[in-house]
Short mmCIF file of C-alpha atoms in Angstrom, two decimals:
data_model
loop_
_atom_site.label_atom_id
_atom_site.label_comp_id
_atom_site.label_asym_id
_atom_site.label_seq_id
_atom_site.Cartn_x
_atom_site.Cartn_y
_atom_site.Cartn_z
CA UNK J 955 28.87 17.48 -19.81
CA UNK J 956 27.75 14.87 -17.17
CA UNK J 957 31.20 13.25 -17.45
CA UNK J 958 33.22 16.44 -15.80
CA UNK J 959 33.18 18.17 -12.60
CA UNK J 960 31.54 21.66 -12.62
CA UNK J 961 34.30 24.39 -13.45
CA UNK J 962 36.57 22.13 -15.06
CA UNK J 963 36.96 22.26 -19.09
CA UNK J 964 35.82 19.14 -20.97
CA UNK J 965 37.64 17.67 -23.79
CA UNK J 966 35.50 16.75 -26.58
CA UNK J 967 34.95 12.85 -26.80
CA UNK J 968 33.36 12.48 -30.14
CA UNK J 969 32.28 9.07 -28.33
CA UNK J 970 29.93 10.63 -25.99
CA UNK J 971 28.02 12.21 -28.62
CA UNK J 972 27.76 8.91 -30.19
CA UNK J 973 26.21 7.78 -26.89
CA UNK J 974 23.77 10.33 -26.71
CA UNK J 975 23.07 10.02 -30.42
CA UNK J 976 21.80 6.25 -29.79
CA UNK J 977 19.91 7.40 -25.89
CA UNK J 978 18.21 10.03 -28.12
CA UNK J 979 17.43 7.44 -31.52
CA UNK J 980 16.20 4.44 -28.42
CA UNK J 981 14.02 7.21 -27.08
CA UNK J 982 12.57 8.43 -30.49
CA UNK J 983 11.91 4.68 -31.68
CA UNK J 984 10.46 3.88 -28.33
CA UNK J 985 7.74 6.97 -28.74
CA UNK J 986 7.26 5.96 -32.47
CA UNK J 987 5.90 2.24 -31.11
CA UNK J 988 3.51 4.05 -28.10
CA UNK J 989 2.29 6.00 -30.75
CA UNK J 990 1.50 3.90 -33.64
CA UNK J 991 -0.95 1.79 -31.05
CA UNK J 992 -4.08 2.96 -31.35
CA UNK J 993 -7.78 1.80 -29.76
CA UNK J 994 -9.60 -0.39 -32.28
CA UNK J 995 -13.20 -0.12 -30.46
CA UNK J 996 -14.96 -2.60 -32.90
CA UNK J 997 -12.40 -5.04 -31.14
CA UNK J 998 -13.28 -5.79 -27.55
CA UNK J 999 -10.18 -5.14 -25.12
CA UNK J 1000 -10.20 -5.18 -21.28
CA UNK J 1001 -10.02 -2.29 -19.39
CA UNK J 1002 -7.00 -2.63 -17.92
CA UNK J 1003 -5.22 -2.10 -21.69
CA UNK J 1004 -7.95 0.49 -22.53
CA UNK J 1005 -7.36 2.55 -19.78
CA UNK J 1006 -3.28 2.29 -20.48
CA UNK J 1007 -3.30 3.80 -23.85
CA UNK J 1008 -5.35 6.83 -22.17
CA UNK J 1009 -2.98 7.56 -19.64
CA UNK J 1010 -0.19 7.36 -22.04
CA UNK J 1011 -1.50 9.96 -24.28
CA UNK J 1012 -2.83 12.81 -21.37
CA UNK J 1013 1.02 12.01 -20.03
CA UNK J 1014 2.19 12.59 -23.38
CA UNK J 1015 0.26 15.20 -24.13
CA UNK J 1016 1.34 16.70 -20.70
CA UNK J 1017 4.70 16.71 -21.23
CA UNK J 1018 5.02 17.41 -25.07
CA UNK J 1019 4.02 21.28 -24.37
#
């Protein structure tokens, strides 16, 4: 639907749903990684990566509702 102008019919491309197939599958994998990292307290980390993994989630979290 991005691909035409508004009011104009679009002719179905099964090639754009392939695109947005593989946007939607890099997007899953991508939140499957974040998600799978978790904070291991009996293993010191700085801050900095502390603090990273915290924001993720409350964005996450955030946006999932």
């Amino acid at each position: 639907m991005l691909s035409s102008s508004a009011g104009n019919d679009l002719l179905f491309d099964e090639a754009l749903c392939q695109q947005g197939k593989n946007f939607a599958n890099k997007i899953w994998n991508a939140h499957r990684l974040i998600q799978s990292w978790e904070i291991d307290d009996s293993r010191p980390q700085d801050a900095t990566a502390k603090q990273s993994l915290i924001w993720y989630k409350s964005k996450f979290q955030k946006n999932s509702i």
